[in-house]
């Protein structure tokens, strides 16, 4: 009962944040559409599963005809969405229950995130700062970008599992902590291999401690054993079978499991039985690492170069390098990076530096080291992968909160009233200096009105325009990559490709359709039984094709040079440009 009462303030903070988020995202909520193609395709996958597609079959059959799109997403993320949807469907109906699931699940994810941040902050600082951390979490732009109503992709759950992993590092019971950490890392990597660098960070820390402090071997042993067991369980739970010949580089596959098993067979006995001799322990680690890599190379040599190593070069050139969230910070717009880094992350970094230099007595240096280590590793990763800023911000919040609290206390201690008021107000800049700086720049330059005024392709991507495609007979459609998931969500049509890399052959064909001459484009269209081309003049993807291939199909269409085998199709109240592909079997006069 005492513990329940202690969580009431946290519950109230969460409810207040939920109310604000629902209010500011209401315009998106009422559309019933997720924020980006991943959210949208996730809901298509959920619908297919609830309509009878096997739990073990995550293939998207409406993409890439005459083949199909194998998805690298296991269904674990769909479980909470399905639970809320099925619970509310009898009360709200299908459409409203689906929207409710897309609102409730991210907000529950946010609540878990806030609770974990409070637990971590309590370990390093104290309870009062922990509650403040829960409240100020709502100011961390990178976190809210991934955890907000209608954001139903896996990134929010990755933040939860990253925080869970960090929290277990503070547990005094090494055995329980190791089991929990191994399970969290296994689930994290089962959801997405994007978690591999940070998962490795935790294991590296445990290994380092074992090398220099043999008693830390208990935590390492149980972490590795738990990770191995749960990885196998989660793989069978998601796939239903085990075929060593089927190995993907973008998800946990048999090759990865065999490599982990081989390494574990060497390192686990070493942790248990090797003498207290540092060179021998280091040798055991080296043998285990080499053996694991050798097995991975033997089963899946194509995966040694990374998840995208086998991607079609054309898709890499025109799609992958334009996915900004997966690129380093020097490829980003400056406002994007100021907004993401200029808050919890930059203040947290400054706070960490100050604490290390001033060495306050009330802070446990060992616990501070764990928090600082995880934060700095995540920060380094976010320099090379923009979307990693979400985890870096989550790790930074406790450090930011300490700085904000210290600044507020000092501001309130100022004797003179007017300076005290200004000093107290200035604390706000510590909470979110990045967004405030951008707001000031926009206000001075006048860009605040134009930045949101026009989004490339926005008029074509809105639900109303795409729903107009329901007036066409069910067909195979080729459309820009980011249009595809919305078309699948809002219509019964099939699409050639979406911005999801496993079907890179279809993605490459789609690029070739827009960039090739008319006859080659027609050949590819007919090979995929495409009946309609759906596009938009101001779509960034198509602009790149037109610029680089002035003789290509799309460049000619922009110039009004339509080949005779394309017939314009006009749909009332739609901003889309649509052409019907005439079959060679039909008369050109049709």
Coordinates of C-alpha atoms in Angstrom, one line a residue:
X1 CA 0.0 0.0 0.0
X2 CA 2.8 2.4 0.9
X3 CA 4.5 1.7 -2.5
X4 CA 1.2 2.4 -4.3
X5 CA 0.7 5.7 -2.5
X6 CA 4.3 6.6 -3.4
X7 CA 3.5 6.1 -7.1
X8 CA 0.4 8.4 -7.0
X9 CA 2.4 11.6 -7.8
X10 CA 4.0 9.8 -10.8
X11 CA 0.6 8.6 -12.0
X12 CA -0.7 12.2 -11.8
X13 CA 2.3 13.5 -13.7
X14 CA 1.7 10.8 -16.4
X15 CA -2.0 11.7 -16.7
X16 CA -1.2 15.4 -17.1
X17 CA 1.4 14.7 -19.8
X18 CA -1.1 12.3 -21.6
X19 CA -3.7 15.1 -21.6
X20 CA -1.3 17.5 -23.1
X21 CA -0.1 15.1 -25.8
X22 CA -3.6 14.1 -26.8
X23 CA -4.4 17.8 -27.1
X24 CA -1.4 18.7 -29.3
X25 CA -1.7 15.6 -31.5
X26 CA -5.5 15.7 -31.9
X27 CA -5.3 16.7 -35.5
X28 CA -3.3 13.6 -36.3
X29 CA -5.5 11.4 -34.1
X30 CA -8.7 12.1 -35.9
X31 CA -7.1 11.1 -39.2
X32 CA -6.7 7.6 -37.9
X33 CA -3.3 7.4 -39.7
X34 CA 0.1 6.9 -38.1
X35 CA 2.8 9.5 -38.3
X36 CA 5.1 7.9 -40.8
X37 CA 5.3 4.9 -43.2
X38 CA 6.5 2.5 -40.5
X39 CA 3.4 3.3 -38.3
X40 CA 1.1 2.9 -41.2
X41 CA 2.5 -0.4 -42.4
X42 CA 2.5 -1.7 -38.8
X43 CA -1.2 -1.2 -38.7
X44 CA -1.6 -2.9 -42.1
X45 CA 0.4 -5.9 -40.6
X46 CA -1.9 -5.8 -37.5
X47 CA -5.0 -5.9 -39.7
X48 CA -3.7 -8.8 -41.7
X49 CA -2.9 -10.8 -38.6
X50 CA -6.3 -10.2 -37.0
X51 CA -7.9 -11.1 -40.3
X52 CA -6.4 -14.6 -40.2
X53 CA -2.8 -14.3 -41.4
X54 CA -0.6 -16.6 -39.4
X55 CA 1.3 -15.3 -36.4
X56 CA 4.5 -16.8 -37.9
X57 CA 3.9 -15.3 -41.4
X58 CA 4.8 -11.6 -41.5
X59 CA 5.0 -11.4 -45.2
X60 CA 3.2 -8.5 -46.7
X61 CA 1.4 -10.0 -49.8
X62 CA 0.1 -6.7 -51.1
X63 CA 3.6 -5.4 -51.9
X64 CA 5.8 -6.4 -54.8
X65 CA 3.6 -8.4 -57.1
X66 CA 4.1 -10.9 -58.5
X67 CA 6.3 -11.7 -55.5
X68 CA 5.7 -10.3 -52.1
X69 CA 7.4 -8.3 -49.3
X70 CA 9.1 -10.3 -46.5
X71 CA 9.0 -8.1 -43.4
X72 CA 11.7 -8.0 -40.8
X73 CA 9.3 -7.1 -38.0
X74 CA 8.2 -9.8 -35.6
X75 CA 4.7 -9.5 -34.2
X76 CA 5.7 -8.8 -30.6
X77 CA 5.0 -5.1 -31.0
X78 CA 1.5 -5.9 -32.4
X79 CA 0.5 -7.8 -29.2
X80 CA -0.4 -4.7 -27.1
X81 CA -2.1 -3.0 -30.1
X82 CA -4.2 -6.1 -30.7
X83 CA -5.1 -6.4 -27.0
X84 CA -6.4 -2.9 -26.8
X85 CA -8.2 -3.1 -30.2
X86 CA -10.0 -6.4 -29.4
X87 CA -10.9 -5.1 -25.9
X88 CA -12.5 -1.9 -27.2
X89 CA -13.9 -3.2 -30.5
X90 CA -17.3 -4.2 -29.1
X91 CA -17.6 -0.8 -27.4
X92 CA -16.3 1.6 -30.1
X93 CA -16.5 -0.3 -33.4
X94 CA -13.6 -1.2 -35.6
X95 CA -12.4 2.2 -36.7
X96 CA -12.5 3.9 -33.3
X97 CA -11.1 0.9 -31.5
X98 CA -8.1 1.0 -33.9
X99 CA -7.6 4.7 -33.3
X100 CA -7.9 4.1 -29.5
X101 CA -5.2 1.4 -29.7
X102 CA -2.9 3.8 -31.5
X103 CA -3.4 6.4 -28.8
X104 CA -3.4 4.1 -25.7
X105 CA -0.4 1.9 -26.5
X106 CA 2.1 4.8 -27.0
X107 CA 0.8 6.5 -23.9
X108 CA 1.3 3.3 -21.8
X109 CA 4.7 3.1 -23.3
X110 CA 5.4 6.6 -22.2
X111 CA 4.2 5.8 -18.7
X112 CA 6.6 2.8 -18.5
X113 CA 9.4 5.1 -19.8
X114 CA 8.6 7.7 -17.1
X115 CA 8.6 5.0 -14.4
X116 CA 11.9 3.6 -15.5
X117 CA 13.5 7.1 -15.6
X118 CA 12.3 7.7 -12.0
X119 CA 13.8 4.4 -10.9
X120 CA 17.2 5.2 -12.5
X121 CA 17.2 8.8 -11.1
X122 CA 16.4 7.4 -7.6
X123 CA 19.5 5.2 -7.9
X124 CA 21.9 8.0 -8.7
X125 CA 20.2 11.0 -7.0
X126 CA 17.0 11.0 -4.9
X127 CA 13.2 10.6 -5.0
X128 CA 12.3 14.3 -5.4
X129 CA 14.6 14.5 -8.4
X130 CA 13.1 11.3 -9.7
X131 CA 9.6 12.8 -9.8
X132 CA 11.0 15.9 -11.5
X133 CA 12.7 13.7 -14.0
X134 CA 9.3 12.1 -14.9
X135 CA 7.8 15.6 -15.5
X136 CA 10.7 16.9 -17.5
X137 CA 10.8 13.8 -19.7
X138 CA 7.9 15.4 -21.5
X139 CA 10.3 18.2 -22.7
X140 CA 12.7 15.7 -24.4
X141 CA 12.0 16.2 -28.1
X142 CA 13.7 13.0 -29.3
X143 CA 11.7 10.9 -26.9
X144 CA 8.3 12.5 -27.7
X145 CA 9.1 12.1 -31.4
X146 CA 9.1 8.3 -30.8
X147 CA 6.5 8.0 -28.0
X148 CA 3.3 10.0 -28.8
X149 CA -0.2 9.1 -29.8
X150 CA -0.4 7.5 -33.2
X151 CA 3.3 6.5 -33.1
X152 CA 3.0 2.7 -33.0
X153 CA 6.3 1.5 -34.5
X154 CA 9.0 -0.2 -32.4
X155 CA 11.1 2.8 -31.5
X156 CA 9.2 3.6 -28.3
X157 CA 9.6 0.0 -27.0
X158 CA 13.3 0.2 -27.8
X159 CA 13.6 3.2 -25.4
X160 CA 11.8 1.1 -22.8
X161 CA 14.1 -1.8 -23.2
X162 CA 17.2 0.5 -23.2
X163 CA 16.1 2.0 -19.9
X164 CA 15.3 -1.4 -18.5
X165 CA 18.8 -2.6 -19.4
X166 CA 20.4 0.4 -17.7
X167 CA 18.2 0.0 -14.6
X168 CA 19.3 -3.6 -14.1
X169 CA 23.0 -2.4 -13.9
X170 CA 22.1 -0.8 -10.5
X171 CA 20.6 -3.9 -9.0
X172 CA 22.7 -5.4 -6.1
X173 CA 21.6 -9.0 -6.7
X174 CA 24.0 -9.9 -9.6
X175 CA 22.2 -13.1 -10.5
X176 CA 18.7 -11.5 -10.8
X177 CA 20.2 -8.5 -12.5
X178 CA 22.0 -10.6 -15.1
X179 CA 18.9 -12.7 -15.9
X180 CA 16.8 -9.5 -16.3
X181 CA 19.5 -7.8 -18.4
X182 CA 19.9 -10.8 -20.7
X183 CA 16.1 -11.0 -21.2
X184 CA 15.8 -7.3 -21.9
X185 CA 18.7 -7.4 -24.5
X186 CA 17.2 -10.5 -26.2
X187 CA 13.8 -8.8 -26.6
X188 CA 15.4 -5.6 -27.7
X189 CA 17.3 -7.3 -30.5
X190 CA 14.4 -9.5 -31.4
X191 CA 12.4 -6.3 -32.0
X192 CA 15.2 -4.6 -33.9
X193 CA 18.9 -5.1 -34.5
X194 CA 19.2 -1.3 -34.2
X195 CA 19.7 -2.0 -30.5
X196 CA 22.9 -4.0 -31.2
X197 CA 25.5 -1.2 -30.6
X198 CA 24.0 -0.2 -27.2
X199 CA 23.4 -3.9 -26.2
X200 CA 27.1 -4.4 -26.9
X201 CA 27.9 -1.4 -24.7
X202 CA 26.3 -3.1 -21.7
X203 CA 28.1 -6.4 -22.4
X204 CA 31.4 -4.6 -22.9
X205 CA 31.1 -3.0 -19.5
X206 CA 30.4 -6.3 -17.8
X207 CA 33.2 -8.0 -19.6
X208 CA 35.6 -5.2 -18.6
X209 CA 34.6 -5.6 -15.0
X210 CA 35.0 -9.3 -15.1
X211 CA 38.5 -9.0 -16.5
X212 CA 39.6 -6.6 -13.7
X213 CA 37.2 -7.8 -10.9
X214 CA 36.4 -11.5 -11.0
X215 CA 33.4 -11.2 -8.7
X216 CA 31.6 -9.3 -11.5
X217 CA 31.6 -12.6 -13.4
X218 CA 28.4 -13.6 -11.8
X219 CA 26.4 -10.8 -13.5
X220 CA 28.2 -11.4 -16.8
X221 CA 27.5 -15.2 -16.7
X222 CA 23.8 -14.8 -16.0
X223 CA 23.5 -12.0 -18.6
X224 CA 25.0 -14.1 -21.4
X225 CA 23.2 -17.3 -20.4
X226 CA 19.8 -15.5 -20.1
X227 CA 20.4 -13.7 -23.4
X228 CA 21.1 -16.9 -25.2
X229 CA 18.1 -18.8 -23.8
X230 CA 15.6 -15.9 -24.4
X231 CA 17.0 -15.3 -27.9
X232 CA 16.2 -18.9 -28.8
X233 CA 12.7 -18.7 -27.2
X234 CA 11.9 -15.4 -28.9
X235 CA 13.1 -16.7 -32.3
X236 CA 11.0 -19.8 -32.1
X237 CA 8.1 -17.7 -30.7
X238 CA 8.2 -15.4 -33.7
X239 CA 9.2 -17.8 -36.5
X240 CA 7.8 -21.2 -35.3
X241 CA 10.6 -23.2 -37.0
X242 CA 14.4 -23.2 -37.3
X243 CA 16.1 -23.3 -40.7
X244 CA 19.8 -22.7 -40.6
X245 CA 19.8 -22.0 -44.4
X246 CA 17.5 -18.9 -44.0
X247 CA 19.5 -16.1 -42.7
X248 CA 18.7 -12.4 -42.8
X249 CA 21.2 -9.7 -41.9
X250 CA 18.6 -7.3 -40.5
X251 CA 17.1 -9.5 -37.8
X252 CA 18.1 -12.2 -35.4
X253 CA 18.6 -15.3 -37.6
X254 CA 19.9 -18.9 -37.1
X255 CA 23.4 -17.7 -38.1
X256 CA 23.4 -15.2 -35.2
X257 CA 22.1 -17.8 -32.8
X258 CA 24.7 -20.3 -33.8
X259 CA 27.4 -17.7 -33.4
X260 CA 26.2 -16.7 -30.0
X261 CA 25.9 -20.4 -28.9
X262 CA 29.5 -21.1 -30.1
X263 CA 30.8 -18.1 -28.2
X264 CA 28.8 -18.9 -25.1
X265 CA 30.1 -22.5 -25.1
X266 CA 33.6 -21.1 -24.6
X267 CA 33.1 -18.0 -22.5
X268 CA 30.5 -19.3 -20.0
X269 CA 32.8 -22.2 -18.7
X270 CA 35.6 -19.7 -18.7
X271 CA 33.7 -17.3 -16.4
X272 CA 32.9 -20.2 -14.1
X273 CA 36.2 -22.0 -14.0
X274 CA 39.1 -19.8 -15.2
X275 CA 41.6 -18.9 -12.5
X276 CA 42.1 -15.4 -11.3
X277 CA 44.6 -14.7 -14.0
X278 CA 44.0 -11.7 -16.2
X279 CA 45.8 -12.8 -19.3
X280 CA 44.0 -16.2 -19.3
X281 CA 40.7 -14.5 -19.0
X282 CA 41.5 -12.1 -21.9
X283 CA 42.6 -15.1 -23.9
X284 CA 39.3 -16.9 -23.2
X285 CA 37.4 -13.8 -24.4
X286 CA 39.5 -13.6 -27.6
X287 CA 38.9 -17.3 -28.4
X288 CA 35.1 -16.9 -27.8
X289 CA 34.9 -13.8 -30.0
X290 CA 36.9 -15.4 -32.9
X291 CA 34.9 -18.6 -32.7
X292 CA 31.6 -16.7 -32.8
X293 CA 32.6 -14.6 -35.8
X294 CA 33.9 -17.6 -37.6
X295 CA 30.5 -19.4 -37.2
X296 CA 28.7 -16.2 -38.3
X297 CA 30.9 -16.1 -41.4
X298 CA 30.4 -19.7 -42.2
X299 CA 26.6 -19.6 -42.0
X300 CA 26.0 -16.0 -43.3
X301 CA 29.1 -14.4 -44.8
X302 CA 26.9 -11.7 -46.4
X303 CA 26.1 -10.4 -42.9
X304 CA 29.7 -9.6 -42.0
X305 CA 29.3 -6.2 -43.6
X306 CA 26.1 -5.1 -41.8
X307 CA 22.3 -5.3 -42.2
X308 CA 22.3 -3.4 -45.5
X309 CA 25.3 -5.1 -47.0
X310 CA 23.3 -7.0 -49.7
X311 CA 21.1 -4.0 -50.7
X312 CA 20.8 -3.3 -54.4
X313 CA 23.2 -0.5 -55.3
X314 CA 20.5 1.5 -57.0
X315 CA 18.3 1.3 -53.9
X316 CA 21.3 2.3 -51.7
X317 CA 22.0 5.3 -53.9
X318 CA 18.5 6.7 -54.2
X319 CA 16.7 5.5 -51.1
X320 CA 19.1 4.5 -48.2
X321 CA 21.3 7.6 -48.4
X322 CA 18.1 9.8 -48.2
X323 CA 16.7 8.2 -45.0
X324 CA 18.0 11.0 -42.9
X325 CA 17.1 9.4 -39.5
X326 CA 19.7 6.7 -40.2
X327 CA 22.5 9.1 -41.1
X328 CA 25.1 11.0 -39.1
X329 CA 24.4 14.4 -37.7
X330 CA 26.4 16.2 -40.4
X331 CA 23.8 15.2 -43.0
X332 CA 21.0 16.7 -41.0
X333 CA 19.4 20.1 -41.2
X334 CA 20.8 22.2 -38.4
X335 CA 17.4 22.9 -36.9
X336 CA 16.7 19.2 -36.7
X337 CA 19.9 18.5 -34.7
X338 CA 19.5 21.6 -32.5
X339 CA 16.0 20.5 -31.7
X340 CA 17.1 16.9 -30.9
X341 CA 20.4 17.5 -29.1
X342 CA 19.6 21.0 -27.7
X343 CA 17.7 19.8 -24.6
X344 CA 18.1 16.9 -22.3
X345 CA 21.2 15.7 -24.2
X346 CA 23.3 18.9 -24.2
X347 CA 22.3 19.9 -20.7
X348 CA 22.8 16.3 -19.5
X349 CA 26.4 16.3 -21.0
X350 CA 27.2 19.7 -19.3
X351 CA 25.7 18.4 -16.0
X352 CA 27.8 15.2 -16.2
X353 CA 31.0 17.2 -16.8
X354 CA 30.2 19.5 -13.9
X355 CA 29.5 16.7 -11.5
X356 CA 32.7 14.9 -12.5
X357 CA 34.7 18.0 -11.9
X358 CA 33.0 19.2 -8.7
X359 CA 32.5 15.6 -7.2
X360 CA 29.5 16.3 -4.9
X361 CA 29.7 14.0 -1.9
X362 CA 26.1 13.0 -1.9
X363 CA 26.4 11.3 -5.4
X364 CA 27.6 7.7 -5.5
X365 CA 30.5 7.7 -7.9
X366 CA 30.0 4.1 -8.9
X367 CA 26.4 4.6 -9.9
X368 CA 27.2 7.9 -11.6
X369 CA 29.8 6.0 -13.7
X370 CA 27.2 3.5 -14.9
X371 CA 24.8 6.3 -15.9
X372 CA 27.5 8.4 -17.5
X373 CA 29.0 5.4 -19.4
X374 CA 25.6 4.5 -20.9
X375 CA 24.8 8.1 -21.7
X376 CA 28.1 8.8 -23.4
X377 CA 27.9 5.6 -25.5
X378 CA 24.4 6.5 -26.6
X379 CA 25.5 10.0 -27.4
X380 CA 28.4 8.8 -29.5
X381 CA 26.0 6.5 -31.4
X382 CA 23.6 9.4 -32.0
X383 CA 26.4 11.3 -33.7
X384 CA 26.4 8.6 -36.4
X385 CA 22.7 7.6 -36.4
X386 CA 20.2 10.4 -35.8
X387 CA 17.4 8.2 -34.5
X388 CA 19.7 7.1 -31.6
X389 CA 19.2 10.5 -30.0
X390 CA 16.0 9.1 -28.4
X391 CA 17.9 6.7 -26.2
X392 CA 20.6 9.2 -25.5
X393 CA 18.0 11.7 -24.4
X394 CA 16.4 9.1 -22.1
X395 CA 19.7 8.4 -20.5
X396 CA 20.4 12.1 -20.2
X397 CA 17.2 13.1 -18.4
X398 CA 18.4 12.2 -14.9
X399 CA 21.6 14.3 -15.4
X400 CA 19.6 17.2 -16.9
X401 CA 17.2 17.1 -13.9
X402 CA 20.1 17.4 -11.5
X403 CA 21.3 20.5 -13.3
X404 CA 17.9 22.1 -13.5
X405 CA 17.3 21.5 -9.8
X406 CA 20.7 22.9 -8.8
X407 CA 20.2 26.0 -11.0
X408 CA 16.7 26.5 -9.5
X409 CA 18.0 26.3 -6.0
X410 CA 20.7 28.8 -6.7
X411 CA 18.3 31.1 -8.5
X412 CA 15.9 31.1 -5.6
X413 CA 18.8 31.9 -3.3
X414 CA 19.5 35.3 -5.0
X415 CA 18.7 38.1 -2.5
X416 CA 17.4 40.9 -4.7
X417 CA 13.9 40.3 -6.1
X418 CA 14.3 41.3 -9.7
X419 CA 17.5 39.3 -10.4
X420 CA 15.9 36.4 -8.6
X421 CA 12.9 36.5 -10.9
X422 CA 15.2 36.7 -14.0
X423 CA 17.4 33.9 -12.7
X424 CA 14.4 31.7 -12.0
X425 CA 13.0 32.3 -15.4
X426 CA 16.3 31.5 -17.0
X427 CA 16.1 28.0 -15.6
X428 CA 13.6 27.3 -18.4
X429 CA 16.4 27.6 -20.9
X430 CA 18.1 24.6 -19.2
X431 CA 15.0 22.5 -19.8
X432 CA 14.8 22.9 -23.6
X433 CA 17.4 25.4 -24.9
X434 CA 17.3 23.9 -28.4
X435 CA 13.6 24.3 -29.2
X436 CA 13.6 27.8 -27.5
X437 CA 16.6 28.8 -29.6
X438 CA 14.9 27.7 -32.8
X439 CA 11.8 29.5 -31.8
X440 CA 13.8 32.7 -31.3
X441 CA 15.5 32.3 -34.7
X442 CA 12.2 31.6 -36.4
X443 CA 10.6 34.6 -34.8
X444 CA 13.4 36.9 -35.9
X445 CA 13.8 35.5 -39.4
X446 CA 10.1 35.1 -40.0
X447 CA 10.6 31.4 -40.8
X448 CA 8.2 30.2 -38.2
X449 CA 5.2 30.7 -40.5
X450 CA 6.8 29.1 -43.6
X451 CA 8.4 26.1 -42.0
X452 CA 5.1 24.4 -41.4
X453 CA 3.3 25.9 -44.3
X454 CA 4.3 23.5 -47.0
X455 CA 5.6 20.0 -46.7
X456 CA 6.7 18.3 -49.9
X457 CA 3.9 16.0 -51.1
X458 CA 1.6 16.8 -48.2
X459 CA -1.3 17.6 -50.4
X460 CA -1.0 14.2 -52.0
X461 CA -0.3 12.2 -48.9
X462 CA -3.4 13.4 -46.9
X463 CA -6.0 10.7 -46.3
X464 CA -8.7 12.4 -48.3
X465 CA -6.6 12.4 -51.5
X466 CA -5.5 8.8 -51.2
X467 CA -8.9 7.5 -50.2
X468 CA -10.2 8.8 -53.5
X469 CA -8.2 5.9 -55.1
X470 CA -11.0 3.6 -53.8
X471 CA -13.0 4.8 -56.8
X472 CA -10.6 2.8 -59.1
X473 CA -10.9 -0.9 -59.6
X474 CA -8.6 -2.9 -57.3
X475 CA -5.2 -2.9 -59.0
X476 CA -1.4 -3.0 -58.7
X477 CA -0.1 0.6 -58.3
X478 CA 3.3 2.1 -58.5
X479 CA 3.7 5.2 -56.3
X480 CA 6.5 7.0 -54.4
X481 CA 7.9 4.8 -51.6
X482 CA 6.3 6.8 -48.8
X483 CA 2.9 6.8 -50.4
X484 CA 2.8 3.0 -50.4
X485 CA 1.9 2.2 -46.7
X486 CA -0.9 4.8 -46.8
X487 CA -2.4 3.3 -50.0
X488 CA -2.3 -0.1 -48.3
X489 CA -3.9 1.3 -45.2
X490 CA -6.7 3.3 -46.8
X491 CA -7.5 1.3 -50.0
X492 CA -7.7 -2.3 -51.2
X493 CA -5.0 -1.7 -53.8
X494 CA -1.5 -3.3 -54.0
X495 CA 1.7 -1.4 -54.4
X496 CA 5.0 -2.3 -56.1
X497 CA 7.3 -1.1 -53.2
X498 CA 7.4 0.8 -50.0
X499 CA 10.3 2.3 -48.0
X500 CA 11.1 -1.1 -46.5
X501 CA 14.3 -2.7 -47.7
X502 CA 13.9 -6.4 -47.7
X503 CA 12.2 -6.4 -51.1
X504 CA 15.0 -4.3 -52.6
X505 CA 14.4 -6.0 -56.0
X506 CA 11.0 -4.4 -56.3
X507 CA 12.4 -1.1 -54.9
X508 CA 15.0 -1.1 -57.6
X509 CA 12.4 -1.8 -60.3
X510 CA 10.3 1.1 -59.0
X511 CA 13.3 3.4 -59.3
X512 CA 14.0 2.1 -62.8
X513 CA 10.4 2.8 -63.8
X514 CA 10.7 6.5 -63.0
X515 CA 14.2 6.9 -64.3
X516 CA 14.3 4.7 -67.5
X517 CA 13.2 5.6 -70.9
X518 CA 9.6 5.0 -71.9
X519 CA 10.0 1.6 -73.5
X520 CA 12.0 0.2 -70.6
X521 CA 9.7 1.7 -68.1
X522 CA 6.7 0.1 -69.8
X523 CA 8.4 -3.3 -69.8
X524 CA 9.0 -3.2 -66.1
X525 CA 5.4 -2.0 -65.4
X526 CA 3.9 -4.8 -67.4
X527 CA 6.3 -7.4 -65.7
X528 CA 4.7 -6.4 -62.4
X529 CA 1.2 -6.1 -63.8
X530 CA 1.0 -2.4 -62.8
X531 CA -2.2 -0.8 -63.9
X532 CA -1.8 2.7 -62.4
X533 CA 1.0 5.2 -61.7
X534 CA 0.1 7.4 -58.8
X535 CA 2.4 10.4 -58.1
X536 CA 2.7 14.0 -57.0
X537 CA 4.6 16.8 -58.6
X538 CA 6.2 18.1 -55.5
X539 CA 7.4 14.8 -54.0
X540 CA 11.1 14.9 -53.0
X541 CA 11.8 11.4 -54.2
X542 CA 10.5 12.1 -57.7
X543 CA 12.3 15.4 -57.9
X544 CA 15.6 13.5 -57.5
X545 CA 14.7 11.2 -60.3
X546 CA 13.8 14.0 -62.6
X547 CA 17.0 15.9 -61.8
X548 CA 19.3 13.0 -62.3
X549 CA 17.5 11.4 -65.3
X550 CA 16.1 14.2 -67.5
X551 CA 15.3 11.6 -70.2
X552 CA 13.5 9.3 -67.7
X553 CA 9.8 8.6 -67.6
X554 CA 9.1 10.9 -64.7
X555 CA 11.1 13.8 -66.1
X556 CA 9.1 13.5 -69.3
X557 CA 5.8 13.4 -67.4
X558 CA 6.7 16.5 -65.5
X559 CA 7.4 18.2 -68.8
X560 CA 4.0 17.1 -70.2
X561 CA 5.6 14.6 -72.6
X562 CA 3.2 11.7 -72.0
X563 CA 3.8 8.4 -73.9
X564 CA 0.8 7.2 -75.8
X565 CA 0.5 4.1 -73.6
X566 CA -0.3 6.2 -70.5
X567 CA -3.8 7.6 -70.1
X568 CA -4.4 10.4 -67.5
X569 CA -7.0 9.6 -64.9
X570 CA -8.8 12.5 -63.1
X571 CA -10.4 11.9 -59.7
X572 CA -12.6 14.5 -58.2
X573 CA -11.2 16.4 -55.1
X574 CA -7.8 14.6 -55.3
X575 CA -4.4 16.3 -55.6
X576 CA -2.8 13.2 -57.1
X577 CA -1.4 12.8 -60.6
X578 CA -2.7 9.4 -61.9
X579 CA -2.1 7.6 -65.2
X580 CA -3.5 4.3 -66.3
X581 CA -1.1 2.0 -68.1
X582 CA -2.6 0.8 -71.3
X583 CA -1.9 -2.9 -72.0
X584 CA -0.1 -3.7 -75.3
X585 CA -3.0 -5.9 -76.1
X586 CA -5.4 -2.9 -76.2
X587 CA -5.7 -0.4 -78.9
X588 CA -3.8 2.9 -78.3
X589 CA -7.0 4.8 -79.1
X590 CA -8.8 3.3 -76.0

